[in-house]
mmCIF file of C-alpha atoms and ligand atoms in Angstrom:
data_model
loop_
_atom_site.group_PDB
_atom_site.id
_atom_site.type_symbol
_atom_site.label_atom_id
_atom_site.label_comp_id
_atom_site.label_asym_id
_atom_site.label_seq_id
_atom_site.Cartn_x
_atom_site.Cartn_y
_atom_site.Cartn_z
ATOM 1 C CA MET A 1 -90.493 -153.665 -119.489
ATOM 2 C CA TYR A 2 -88.430 -155.078 -122.364
ATOM 3 C CA ARG A 3 -88.078 -158.790 -122.780
ATOM 4 C CA ASN A 4 -84.610 -160.324 -122.818
ATOM 5 C CA ALA A 5 -84.889 -162.552 -125.873
ATOM 6 C CA LYS A 6 -83.157 -165.908 -126.112
ATOM 7 C CA ASN A 7 -82.269 -167.886 -129.243
ATOM 8 C CA VAL A 8 -81.153 -171.473 -129.762
ATOM 9 C CA SER A 9 -77.447 -171.741 -128.813
ATOM 10 C CA TYR A 10 -76.165 -174.025 -131.587
ATOM 11 C CA TYR A 11 -77.373 -175.102 -134.984
ATOM 12 C CA MET A 12 -76.009 -177.191 -137.817
ATOM 13 C CA VAL A 13 -77.529 -177.153 -141.319
ATOM 14 C CA GLY A 14 -76.916 -179.331 -144.342
ATOM 15 C CA LYS A 15 -77.677 -182.442 -146.310
ATOM 16 C CA GLY A 16 -76.277 -185.428 -144.404
ATOM 17 C CA ALA A 17 -75.754 -183.457 -141.149
ATOM 18 C CA LEU A 18 -77.372 -186.317 -139.229
ATOM 19 C CA GLY A 19 -74.055 -188.140 -139.609
ATOM 20 C CA GLN A 20 -72.490 -185.607 -137.232
ATOM 21 C CA LEU A 21 -74.974 -186.102 -134.413
ATOM 22 C CA GLY A 22 -72.558 -188.436 -132.621
ATOM 23 C CA ASP A 23 -69.941 -185.649 -132.539
ATOM 24 C CA ILE A 24 -72.498 -183.297 -131.019
ATOM 25 C CA LEU A 25 -73.448 -185.814 -128.333
ATOM 26 C CA ARG A 26 -69.895 -186.831 -127.434
ATOM 27 C CA PRO A 27 -69.020 -183.953 -125.050
ATOM 28 C CA LEU A 28 -72.412 -184.269 -123.343
ATOM 29 C CA ARG A 29 -71.814 -187.968 -122.762
ATOM 30 C CA ALA A 30 -68.258 -187.294 -121.566
ATOM 31 C CA ALA A 31 -69.533 -184.849 -118.949
ATOM 32 C CA GLN A 32 -71.996 -187.456 -117.581
ATOM 33 C CA PRO A 33 -70.430 -190.839 -118.379
ATOM 34 C CA GLN A 34 -72.971 -192.919 -116.431
ATOM 35 C CA ASP A 35 -76.082 -191.127 -117.620
ATOM 36 C CA PRO A 36 -78.358 -192.008 -120.523
ATOM 37 C CA ALA A 37 -79.630 -189.933 -123.429
ATOM 38 C CA ILE A 38 -83.358 -190.077 -124.125
ATOM 39 C CA PHE A 39 -84.387 -190.303 -127.796
ATOM 40 C CA PHE A 40 -87.942 -189.151 -128.602
ATOM 41 C CA ILE A 41 -88.721 -190.448 -132.108
ATOM 42 C CA ASP A 42 -91.853 -189.950 -134.208
ATOM 43 C CA HIS A 43 -93.546 -193.368 -134.427
ATOM 44 C CA TYR A 44 -93.428 -193.178 -138.223
ATOM 45 C CA PHE A 45 -89.712 -194.002 -137.978
ATOM 46 C CA ASN A 46 -90.308 -197.193 -136.019
ATOM 47 C CA SER A 47 -90.332 -199.117 -139.286
ATOM 48 C CA THR A 48 -87.859 -197.128 -141.398
ATOM 49 C CA GLY A 49 -84.484 -198.124 -140.028
ATOM 50 C CA LEU A 50 -83.725 -194.603 -138.774
ATOM 51 C CA LEU A 51 -82.719 -195.956 -135.368
ATOM 52 C CA SER A 52 -79.772 -197.830 -136.832
ATOM 53 C CA ARG A 53 -78.375 -194.502 -138.100
ATOM 54 C CA LEU A 54 -78.562 -192.807 -134.697
ATOM 55 C CA PRO A 55 -75.815 -192.722 -132.060
ATOM 56 C CA VAL A 56 -77.911 -194.665 -129.523
ATOM 57 C CA GLU A 57 -76.000 -196.526 -126.796
ATOM 58 C CA GLY A 58 -76.999 -199.391 -124.509
ATOM 59 C CA ARG A 59 -77.839 -197.230 -121.486
ATOM 60 C CA ASP A 60 -80.110 -194.892 -123.490
ATOM 61 C CA MET A 61 -83.893 -194.866 -123.670
ATOM 62 C CA VAL A 62 -85.817 -194.735 -126.959
ATOM 63 C CA VAL A 63 -89.370 -193.416 -126.777
ATOM 64 C CA TYR A 64 -91.481 -193.772 -129.920
ATOM 65 C CA VAL A 65 -93.957 -190.905 -129.771
ATOM 66 C CA ASP A 66 -97.404 -191.740 -131.112
ATOM 67 C CA VAL A 67 -98.339 -188.586 -133.000
ATOM 68 C CA SER A 68 -101.650 -189.846 -134.410
ATOM 69 C CA ASN A 69 -103.094 -187.103 -132.235
ATOM 70 C CA GLU A 70 -101.391 -183.891 -131.182
ATOM 71 C CA PRO A 71 -99.791 -183.878 -127.724
ATOM 72 C CA THR A 72 -102.117 -183.663 -124.735
ATOM 73 C CA THR A 73 -101.425 -182.813 -121.116
ATOM 74 C CA ALA A 74 -102.408 -186.366 -120.136
ATOM 75 C CA GLY A 75 -100.089 -187.872 -122.759
ATOM 76 C CA VAL A 76 -97.180 -185.685 -121.680
ATOM 77 C CA ASP A 77 -97.748 -186.626 -118.027
ATOM 78 C CA GLU A 78 -97.754 -190.300 -118.930
ATOM 79 C CA CYS A 79 -94.591 -190.003 -121.004
ATOM 80 C CA THR A 80 -92.877 -188.075 -118.205
ATOM 81 C CA ALA A 81 -93.727 -190.840 -115.728
ATOM 82 C CA ASP A 82 -92.211 -193.453 -118.085
ATOM 83 C CA VAL A 83 -89.017 -191.451 -118.558
ATOM 84 C CA LYS A 84 -88.715 -190.741 -114.818
ATOM 85 C CA GLY A 85 -89.215 -194.436 -114.099
ATOM 86 C CA PHE A 86 -86.439 -195.297 -116.535
ATOM 87 C CA LEU A 87 -84.103 -192.622 -115.169
ATOM 88 C CA ASN A 88 -84.638 -193.760 -111.579
ATOM 89 C CA GLY A 89 -83.053 -190.608 -110.167
ATOM 90 C CA ARG A 90 -80.374 -190.138 -112.854
ATOM 91 C CA THR A 91 -80.085 -186.923 -114.876
ATOM 92 C CA PRO A 92 -80.124 -187.491 -118.649
ATOM 93 C CA CYS A 93 -77.088 -186.151 -120.532
ATOM 94 C CA ALA A 94 -79.439 -185.057 -123.324
ATOM 95 C CA LEU A 95 -82.986 -185.297 -124.638
ATOM 96 C CA LEU A 96 -83.241 -185.602 -128.405
ATOM 97 C CA ALA A 97 -86.328 -185.174 -130.587
ATOM 98 C CA PHE A 98 -86.717 -186.623 -134.104
ATOM 99 C CA GLY A 99 -89.983 -185.641 -135.714
ATOM 100 C CA GLY A 100 -92.314 -182.764 -136.440
ATOM 101 C CA GLY A 101 -93.930 -180.323 -134.050
ATOM 102 C CA SER A 102 -95.735 -183.024 -132.074
ATOM 103 C CA THR A 103 -92.568 -184.943 -131.244
ATOM 104 C CA MET A 104 -90.481 -181.837 -130.604
ATOM 105 C CA ASP A 105 -93.173 -180.364 -128.339
ATOM 106 C CA THR A 106 -93.483 -183.638 -126.428
ATOM 107 C CA CYS A 107 -89.737 -183.564 -125.822
ATOM 108 C CA LYS A 108 -89.862 -179.919 -124.734
ATOM 109 C CA CYS A 109 -92.729 -180.464 -122.291
ATOM 110 C CA VAL A 110 -91.359 -183.685 -120.823
ATOM 111 C CA GLY A 111 -88.012 -181.898 -120.428
ATOM 112 C CA ASN A 112 -89.668 -179.212 -118.330
ATOM 113 C CA LEU A 113 -91.508 -181.754 -116.201
ATOM 114 C CA LEU A 114 -88.353 -183.747 -115.465
ATOM 115 C CA ASN A 115 -86.976 -180.820 -113.485
ATOM 116 C CA ASN A 116 -90.165 -179.187 -112.233
ATOM 117 C CA PRO A 117 -92.803 -180.719 -109.949
ATOM 118 C CA GLY A 118 -96.457 -181.239 -110.834
ATOM 119 C CA LYS A 119 -98.289 -181.866 -114.074
ATOM 120 C CA ALA A 120 -98.166 -180.537 -117.625
ATOM 121 C CA GLU A 121 -101.229 -178.363 -117.144
ATOM 122 C CA ASP A 122 -99.521 -176.477 -114.304
ATOM 123 C CA TYR A 123 -97.126 -174.997 -116.863
ATOM 124 C CA GLN A 124 -99.523 -174.054 -119.675
ATOM 125 C CA GLY A 125 -99.111 -170.314 -119.901
ATOM 126 C CA TRP A 126 -96.252 -167.835 -119.742
ATOM 127 C CA GLU A 127 -93.129 -167.991 -117.569
ATOM 128 C CA LEU A 128 -94.454 -170.680 -115.246
ATOM 129 C CA VAL A 129 -91.480 -173.062 -115.554
ATOM 130 C CA LYS A 130 -88.994 -172.325 -112.759
ATOM 131 C CA ASN A 131 -86.094 -174.751 -113.294
ATOM 132 C CA PRO A 132 -84.081 -175.368 -116.489
ATOM 133 C CA ALA A 133 -84.747 -178.608 -118.378
ATOM 134 C CA PRO A 134 -81.945 -181.049 -119.350
ATOM 135 C CA TYR A 135 -79.951 -180.263 -122.533
ATOM 136 C CA LYS A 136 -82.229 -180.711 -125.541
ATOM 137 C CA ILE A 137 -81.418 -181.394 -129.201
ATOM 138 C CA ALA A 138 -83.971 -181.032 -132.016
ATOM 139 C CA VAL A 139 -83.682 -182.939 -135.277
ATOM 140 C CA PRO A 140 -86.763 -181.942 -137.291
ATOM 141 C CA THR A 141 -88.091 -184.430 -139.835
ATOM 142 C CA LEU A 142 -90.949 -182.181 -140.927
ATOM 143 C CA SER A 143 -90.524 -178.431 -141.453
ATOM 144 C CA GLY A 144 -92.895 -175.659 -140.594
ATOM 145 C CA THR A 145 -93.989 -175.400 -136.997
ATOM 146 C CA GLY A 146 -90.756 -173.684 -135.966
ATOM 147 C CA SER A 147 -90.881 -175.674 -132.743
ATOM 148 C CA GLU A 148 -87.145 -176.264 -133.201
ATOM 149 C CA THR A 149 -86.448 -172.613 -132.367
ATOM 150 C CA SER A 150 -89.547 -171.400 -130.547
ATOM 151 C CA ARG A 151 -89.932 -170.998 -126.794
ATOM 152 C CA THR A 152 -93.148 -172.959 -126.539
ATOM 153 C CA GLY A 153 -94.218 -176.591 -126.365
ATOM 154 C CA ILE A 154 -97.886 -176.810 -127.281
ATOM 155 C CA VAL A 155 -100.289 -179.218 -125.601
ATOM 156 C CA CYS A 156 -104.040 -179.742 -125.697
ATOM 157 C CA ASN A 157 -105.766 -179.774 -122.355
ATOM 158 C CA GLU A 158 -108.862 -181.846 -123.080
ATOM 159 C CA ALA A 159 -110.527 -181.248 -119.716
ATOM 160 C CA LYS A 160 -110.251 -177.475 -120.021
ATOM 161 C CA ASN A 161 -110.978 -177.376 -123.793
ATOM 162 C CA ILE A 162 -107.872 -175.290 -124.415
ATOM 163 C CA LYS A 163 -104.740 -175.678 -126.484
ATOM 164 C CA LEU A 164 -101.926 -173.732 -124.875
ATOM 165 C CA GLY A 165 -98.153 -173.900 -124.748
ATOM 166 C CA MET A 166 -95.547 -173.945 -122.036
ATOM 167 C CA ASN A 167 -94.046 -170.596 -122.977
ATOM 168 C CA SER A 168 -90.645 -170.363 -121.370
ATOM 169 C CA ASP A 169 -86.969 -169.952 -122.240
ATOM 170 C CA PHE A 170 -86.561 -173.355 -120.581
ATOM 171 C CA SER A 171 -88.760 -174.933 -123.270
ATOM 172 C CA MET A 172 -86.208 -174.030 -125.957
ATOM 173 C CA PHE A 173 -83.832 -176.485 -127.535
ATOM 174 C CA ASP A 174 -80.120 -175.966 -126.897
ATOM 175 C CA GLN A 175 -79.054 -177.442 -130.236
ATOM 176 C CA VAL A 176 -80.800 -177.867 -133.583
ATOM 177 C CA LEU A 177 -79.614 -180.127 -136.386
ATOM 178 C CA LEU A 178 -81.219 -179.548 -139.798
ATOM 179 C CA ASP A 179 -80.747 -182.323 -142.337
ATOM 180 C CA PRO A 180 -83.076 -181.957 -145.349
ATOM 181 C CA ASP A 181 -82.681 -185.651 -146.222
ATOM 182 C CA LEU A 182 -85.011 -186.335 -143.289
ATOM 183 C CA THR A 183 -88.020 -184.637 -144.870
ATOM 184 C CA ALA A 184 -87.907 -186.485 -148.209
ATOM 185 C CA SER A 185 -90.455 -189.079 -147.016
ATOM 186 C CA VAL A 186 -93.131 -186.620 -145.818
ATOM 187 C CA PRO A 187 -96.430 -187.030 -147.750
ATOM 188 C CA ARG A 188 -97.036 -184.007 -150.047
ATOM 189 C CA ASN A 189 -100.206 -182.708 -148.389
ATOM 190 C CA GLN A 190 -98.619 -182.984 -144.935
ATOM 191 C CA TYR A 191 -95.493 -181.208 -146.176
ATOM 192 C CA PHE A 192 -97.634 -178.320 -147.379
ATOM 193 C CA TYR A 193 -99.945 -178.097 -144.350
ATOM 194 C CA THR A 194 -97.023 -178.004 -141.919
ATOM 195 C CA GLY A 195 -94.725 -175.895 -144.098
ATOM 196 C CA ILE A 196 -97.348 -173.221 -144.599
ATOM 197 C CA ASP A 197 -97.570 -172.888 -140.798
ATOM 198 C CA THR A 198 -94.270 -170.970 -140.921
ATOM 199 C CA TRP A 199 -95.647 -168.524 -143.432
ATOM 200 C CA MET A 200 -98.801 -168.072 -141.347
ATOM 201 C CA HIS A 201 -96.907 -167.448 -138.096
ATOM 202 C CA CYS A 202 -94.821 -164.860 -139.861
ATOM 203 C CA PHE A 203 -97.523 -162.904 -141.635
ATOM 204 C CA GLU A 204 -99.654 -162.953 -138.508
ATOM 205 C CA SER A 205 -96.748 -161.610 -136.510
ATOM 206 C CA ILE A 206 -95.674 -158.975 -139.053
ATOM 207 C CA SER A 207 -99.199 -157.648 -139.531
ATOM 208 C CA GLY A 208 -99.945 -157.469 -135.822
ATOM 209 C CA SER A 209 -99.454 -154.711 -133.311
ATOM 210 C CA TYR A 210 -96.865 -156.280 -130.955
ATOM 211 C CA ARG A 211 -93.691 -155.940 -133.012
ATOM 212 C CA ASN A 212 -89.978 -155.276 -133.002
ATOM 213 C CA VAL A 213 -87.474 -154.797 -135.805
ATOM 214 C CA VAL A 214 -85.632 -158.073 -135.213
ATOM 215 C CA VAL A 215 -88.786 -160.157 -135.299
ATOM 216 C CA ASP A 216 -90.031 -158.279 -138.368
ATOM 217 C CA ALA A 217 -86.751 -158.905 -140.205
ATOM 218 C CA LEU A 218 -86.828 -162.612 -139.417
ATOM 219 C CA ALA A 219 -90.504 -162.903 -140.311
ATOM 220 C CA ALA A 220 -89.992 -161.124 -143.636
ATOM 221 C CA LYS A 221 -87.108 -163.430 -144.561
ATOM 222 C CA ALA A 222 -88.990 -166.584 -143.584
ATOM 223 C CA MET A 223 -92.020 -165.447 -145.608
ATOM 224 C CA ASP A 224 -89.789 -164.866 -148.650
ATOM 225 C CA LEU A 225 -88.358 -168.356 -148.347
ATOM 226 C CA CYS A 226 -91.827 -169.902 -147.999
ATOM 227 C CA LYS A 227 -93.020 -168.121 -151.114
ATOM 228 C CA THR A 228 -89.951 -169.333 -153.009
ATOM 229 C CA VAL A 229 -90.823 -172.890 -152.038
ATOM 230 C CA PHE A 230 -94.592 -172.855 -152.428
ATOM 231 C CA LEU A 231 -94.704 -170.852 -155.647
ATOM 232 C CA SER A 232 -92.048 -173.043 -157.274
ATOM 233 C CA GLU A 233 -92.777 -175.997 -159.520
ATOM 234 C CA ASP A 234 -91.837 -178.630 -156.952
ATOM 235 C CA MET A 235 -91.977 -177.647 -153.295
ATOM 236 C CA MET A 236 -90.307 -180.947 -152.358
ATOM 237 C CA GLY A 237 -87.219 -180.812 -154.571
ATOM 238 C CA ASP A 238 -83.886 -181.282 -152.744
ATOM 239 C CA LYS A 239 -83.067 -177.578 -152.644
ATOM 240 C CA ASN A 240 -86.582 -176.570 -151.625
ATOM 241 C CA ARG A 241 -86.633 -179.006 -148.715
ATOM 242 C CA GLU A 242 -83.465 -177.384 -147.400
ATOM 243 C CA ILE A 243 -84.912 -173.889 -147.902
ATOM 244 C CA MET A 244 -88.103 -174.966 -146.114
ATOM 245 C CA MET A 245 -86.101 -176.238 -143.144
ATOM 246 C CA ILE A 246 -84.348 -172.911 -142.868
ATOM 247 C CA ALA A 247 -87.612 -170.999 -143.254
ATOM 248 C CA SER A 248 -89.080 -173.001 -140.376
ATOM 249 C CA PHE A 249 -85.973 -172.416 -138.265
ATOM 250 C CA ILE A 250 -86.093 -168.647 -138.868
ATOM 251 C CA GLY A 251 -89.878 -168.566 -138.593
ATOM 252 C CA GLY A 252 -89.762 -170.176 -135.160
ATOM 253 C CA MET A 253 -87.629 -167.276 -133.949
ATOM 254 C CA ALA A 254 -90.070 -164.782 -135.427
ATOM 255 C CA ALA A 255 -93.191 -166.382 -134.025
ATOM 256 C CA GLY A 256 -93.860 -164.017 -131.199
ATOM 257 C CA PHE A 257 -97.501 -163.184 -131.518
ATOM 258 C CA VAL A 258 -99.893 -164.737 -133.971
ATOM 259 C CA GLY A 259 -103.122 -163.139 -135.214
ATOM 260 C CA THR A 260 -106.581 -164.449 -136.055
ATOM 261 C CA VAL A 261 -105.603 -167.525 -138.112
ATOM 262 C CA HIS A 262 -104.293 -169.495 -135.159
ATOM 263 C CA PRO A 263 -107.246 -168.983 -132.783
ATOM 264 C CA LEU A 264 -109.798 -170.453 -135.206
ATOM 265 C CA SER A 265 -107.319 -173.172 -136.045
ATOM 266 C CA ALA A 266 -107.011 -173.987 -132.335
ATOM 267 C CA GLY A 267 -110.818 -174.248 -132.195
ATOM 268 C CA LEU A 268 -110.738 -176.892 -134.943
ATOM 269 C CA SER A 269 -107.970 -178.802 -133.192
ATOM 270 C CA MET A 270 -109.716 -178.765 -129.821
ATOM 271 C CA VAL A 271 -113.243 -179.599 -130.945
ATOM 272 C CA LEU A 272 -112.706 -181.698 -134.075
ATOM 273 C CA HIS A 273 -109.201 -182.965 -133.258
ATOM 274 C CA MET A 274 -107.973 -181.605 -136.556
ATOM 275 C CA PRO A 275 -104.182 -181.458 -136.949
ATOM 276 C CA HIS A 276 -102.637 -178.005 -136.634
ATOM 277 C CA GLY A 277 -101.346 -177.412 -140.170
ATOM 278 C CA ILE A 278 -104.489 -178.297 -142.087
ATOM 279 C CA ALA A 279 -106.585 -176.483 -139.474
ATOM 280 C CA ASN A 280 -104.602 -173.314 -140.227
ATOM 281 C CA CYS A 281 -105.376 -173.754 -143.913
ATOM 282 C CA TYR A 282 -109.112 -173.987 -143.210
ATOM 283 C CA SER A 283 -108.903 -171.021 -140.878
ATOM 284 C CA LEU A 284 -107.252 -168.736 -143.455
ATOM 285 C CA SER A 285 -109.650 -169.978 -146.132
ATOM 286 C CA VAL A 286 -112.477 -168.078 -144.383
ATOM 287 C CA GLN A 287 -110.558 -164.916 -143.491
ATOM 288 C CA GLU A 288 -110.458 -163.167 -146.873
ATOM 289 C CA ASP A 289 -111.716 -159.981 -145.186
ATOM 290 C CA ILE A 290 -109.145 -160.018 -142.373
ATOM 291 C CA TYR A 291 -106.071 -161.009 -144.415
ATOM 292 C CA PRO A 292 -106.994 -160.203 -148.057
ATOM 293 C CA ASP A 293 -103.456 -160.277 -149.539
ATOM 294 C CA GLU A 294 -102.387 -163.394 -147.714
ATOM 295 C CA TYR A 295 -105.650 -165.099 -148.615
ATOM 296 C CA ARG A 296 -104.918 -164.465 -152.305
ATOM 297 C CA ASP A 297 -101.310 -165.709 -152.009
ATOM 298 C CA PHE A 298 -102.510 -168.783 -150.160
ATOM 299 C CA MET A 299 -105.024 -169.676 -152.857
ATOM 300 C CA ASN A 300 -102.234 -169.387 -155.459
ATOM 301 C CA MET A 301 -99.878 -171.608 -153.488
ATOM 302 C CA ILE A 302 -102.413 -174.318 -152.778
ATOM 303 C CA GLU A 303 -103.397 -174.432 -156.429
ATOM 304 C CA ARG A 304 -99.797 -174.409 -157.676
ATOM 305 C CA GLN A 305 -98.886 -177.372 -155.445
ATOM 306 C CA GLY A 306 -102.145 -179.250 -156.074
ATOM 307 C CA ILE A 307 -103.001 -179.564 -152.389
ATOM 308 C CA ASP A 308 -106.303 -181.004 -151.131
ATOM 309 C CA LEU A 309 -108.551 -178.904 -148.927
ATOM 310 C CA PRO A 310 -111.982 -180.546 -149.206
ATOM 311 C CA ARG A 311 -114.830 -178.204 -148.283
ATOM 312 C CA GLY A 312 -117.793 -178.803 -146.016
ATOM 313 C CA ILE A 313 -115.887 -180.065 -142.987
ATOM 314 C CA CYS A 314 -118.074 -178.111 -140.546
ATOM 315 C CA ALA A 315 -121.297 -178.278 -142.496
ATOM 316 C CA ASP A 316 -123.325 -180.630 -140.322
ATOM 317 C CA LEU A 317 -122.278 -180.033 -136.748
ATOM 318 C CA SER A 318 -124.572 -179.707 -133.751
ATOM 319 C CA GLU A 319 -125.272 -176.327 -132.142
ATOM 320 C CA ALA A 320 -123.235 -177.490 -129.154
ATOM 321 C CA GLN A 321 -120.262 -178.189 -131.413
ATOM 322 C CA TYR A 322 -120.515 -174.778 -133.096
ATOM 323 C CA THR A 323 -120.609 -173.151 -129.678
ATOM 324 C CA ALA A 324 -117.604 -175.181 -128.563
ATOM 325 C CA LEU A 325 -115.738 -174.118 -131.732
ATOM 326 C CA TYR A 326 -116.552 -170.491 -131.039
ATOM 327 C CA GLU A 327 -115.499 -170.731 -127.405
ATOM 328 C CA ALA A 328 -112.246 -172.565 -128.113
ATOM 329 C CA SER A 329 -111.388 -169.828 -130.652
ATOM 330 C CA ILE A 330 -112.468 -166.629 -128.929
ATOM 331 C CA VAL A 331 -110.604 -167.483 -125.749
ATOM 332 C CA HIS A 332 -107.300 -166.521 -127.447
ATOM 333 C CA GLU A 333 -107.458 -162.896 -126.458
ATOM 334 C CA LYS A 334 -103.827 -161.911 -127.112
ATOM 335 C CA PRO A 335 -103.605 -162.992 -130.760
ATOM 336 C CA LEU A 336 -107.099 -161.748 -131.578
ATOM 337 C CA THR A 337 -106.226 -158.366 -130.095
ATOM 338 C CA ASN A 338 -102.927 -158.413 -131.982
ATOM 339 C CA ARG A 339 -104.730 -158.367 -135.324
ATOM 340 C CA LEU A 340 -108.066 -156.709 -134.585
ATOM 341 C CA GLY A 341 -107.425 -154.552 -131.509
ATOM 342 C CA PRO A 342 -109.049 -154.750 -128.078
ATOM 343 C CA ASN A 343 -112.567 -154.605 -129.507
ATOM 344 C CA TYR A 344 -112.109 -157.763 -131.553
ATOM 345 C CA ARG A 345 -115.408 -159.135 -130.247
ATOM 346 C CA ASP A 346 -117.235 -156.423 -132.201
ATOM 347 C CA ILE A 347 -116.072 -158.099 -135.409
ATOM 348 C CA LEU A 348 -115.796 -161.691 -134.229
ATOM 349 C CA THR A 349 -119.247 -161.999 -132.717
ATOM 350 C CA LYS A 350 -120.488 -165.493 -131.972
ATOM 351 C CA GLU A 351 -122.598 -165.422 -135.117
ATOM 352 C CA ASN A 352 -119.708 -164.184 -137.254
ATOM 353 C CA VAL A 353 -117.310 -166.848 -136.000
ATOM 354 C CA ILE A 354 -119.801 -169.679 -136.379
ATOM 355 C CA GLY A 355 -120.613 -168.390 -139.871
ATOM 356 C CA ARG A 356 -116.931 -168.759 -140.777
ATOM 357 C CA PHE A 357 -116.824 -172.335 -139.491
ATOM 358 C CA ARG A 358 -119.935 -173.180 -141.494
ATOM 359 C CA ARG A 359 -118.190 -171.972 -144.676
ATOM 360 C CA MET A 360 -115.088 -174.167 -144.218
HETATM 361 P P1 NAD B 1 -96.680 -183.736 -136.552
HETATM 362 O O1 NAD B 1 -95.427 -183.703 -135.785
HETATM 363 O O2 NAD B 1 -97.953 -183.936 -135.807
HETATM 364 O O3 NAD B 1 -96.554 -184.856 -137.689
HETATM 365 C C1 NAD B 1 -97.547 -184.952 -138.701
HETATM 366 C C2 NAD B 1 -97.430 -186.283 -139.440
HETATM 367 O O4 NAD B 1 -96.232 -186.300 -140.215
HETATM 368 C C3 NAD B 1 -97.353 -187.480 -138.518
HETATM 369 O O5 NAD B 1 -98.146 -188.493 -139.055
HETATM 370 C C4 NAD B 1 -95.894 -187.877 -138.561
HETATM 371 O O6 NAD B 1 -95.704 -189.243 -138.282
HETATM 372 C C5 NAD B 1 -95.542 -187.522 -139.967
HETATM 373 N N1 NAD B 1 -94.123 -187.316 -140.240
HETATM 374 C C6 NAD B 1 -93.231 -186.526 -139.601
HETATM 375 N N2 NAD B 1 -92.029 -186.557 -140.196
HETATM 376 C C7 NAD B 1 -92.150 -187.417 -141.240
HETATM 377 C C8 NAD B 1 -91.270 -187.865 -142.253
HETATM 378 N N3 NAD B 1 -90.006 -187.397 -142.347
HETATM 379 N N4 NAD B 1 -91.730 -188.750 -143.170
HETATM 380 C C9 NAD B 1 -93.021 -189.189 -143.132
HETATM 381 N N5 NAD B 1 -93.895 -188.781 -142.204
HETATM 382 C C10 NAD B 1 -93.468 -187.897 -141.275
HETATM 383 O O7 NAD B 1 -96.876 -182.437 -137.457
HETATM 384 P P2 NAD B 1 -96.423 -180.923 -137.303
HETATM 385 O O8 NAD B 1 -97.332 -180.163 -138.173
HETATM 386 O O9 NAD B 1 -94.970 -180.769 -137.505
HETATM 387 O O10 NAD B 1 -96.693 -180.567 -135.784
HETATM 388 C C11 NAD B 1 -97.957 -180.226 -135.317
HETATM 389 C C12 NAD B 1 -97.872 -179.882 -133.845
HETATM 390 O O11 NAD B 1 -96.948 -178.822 -133.648
HETATM 391 C C13 NAD B 1 -99.191 -179.408 -133.289
HETATM 392 O O12 NAD B 1 -99.431 -179.982 -132.027
HETATM 393 C C14 NAD B 1 -99.002 -177.922 -133.163
HETATM 394 O O13 NAD B 1 -99.810 -177.341 -132.174
HETATM 395 C C15 NAD B 1 -97.554 -177.850 -132.817
HETATM 396 N N6 NAD B 1 -96.920 -176.562 -133.074
HETATM 397 C C16 NAD B 1 -95.928 -176.185 -132.250
HETATM 398 C C17 NAD B 1 -95.297 -174.978 -132.417
HETATM 399 C C18 NAD B 1 -94.221 -174.564 -131.464
HETATM 400 O O14 NAD B 1 -93.668 -173.478 -131.596
HETATM 401 N N7 NAD B 1 -93.876 -175.360 -130.515
HETATM 402 C C19 NAD B 1 -95.660 -174.125 -133.438
HETATM 403 C C20 NAD B 1 -96.667 -174.548 -134.303
HETATM 404 C C21 NAD B 1 -97.301 -175.756 -134.119
HETATM 405 ZN ZN1 ZN B 2 -98.842 -172.684 -136.023
#
């Protein structure tokens, strides 16, 4: 069976585009004059004055999303309850997300839960969401996860020790607004760790076995753009921040199936609560045999940009922690098969995987 692929319906790109957000919201407000918009904003912006530049009205709700940790099923459930309480039976005219992957994913998951019964964990998997979410608008302030265009909202389920997305067309944003001015304040290391996520999604997808020509074309373009940015003198120059936003946007559309970088990265996030982007960097740093060319490129980029990746992060863990790392990694059967084939456990034995963690 072929999949009927969906893309984001509308997008606007350019320096200063944030100024046009009010125009984008206007018809949505006109169609539901009594109903509020819900603004999900990365907590970093609580003290920056961003709110005063947004078209927020009196009846709207502003939710500052605490992204100190990546989204969890419990956190998403709690946020959904707050938003439902505020809505009190009304249907929001739009949900808007301002932030990186954590904020955008929170918005996507809460959106699904507003129109579907039950809890976040009920929808972790593929095609489990039955009803469309309210209209959603993404305004990324950090580029790289591709959450703005992807069909997943990723959440950690602490009880089940698994990080898994709500993979559904209903998770997708309806509108994306890319304004590179918004990423100027991102700390350099963070900018790299998250930005490089695009490149990783794309090379994992393009070197895997589940492919199609459209996804390959998008992945190749996004990888080109990432290399332009990360092999340049200043990855955070004005032009490069715009290119990075576009790479992330295209990369999100290409991120069908990842390979072996993301599973080990997910292990680090689940067991050590390590953020996604830096966890990917550690993961690739011990996969020189599985992705030799990409490993070499990565080492060049990290050196060129002067990015920190201190070693020894898994040097002194307990046996139980190593086992948990192995288990939280090896469970990702689809991506591991994508890169290594169905017998991936022959290569990634428990000893082999733990050996890689020890080297990080
Ligand atoms: P993030 O959203 O967790 O943010 C990282 C840090 O950057 C936070 O401290 C945040 O406050 C800060 N920040 C964001 N914008 C800023 C700005 N403009 N200026 C200063 N600081 C800013 O980071 P992320 O890497 O974008 O997202 C990670 C999450 O995305 C993970 O949970 C990961 O699993 C998920 N993810 C989702 C997808 C998807 O397709 N949905 C894909 C990859 C990763
Ligand atoms: Zn990723």
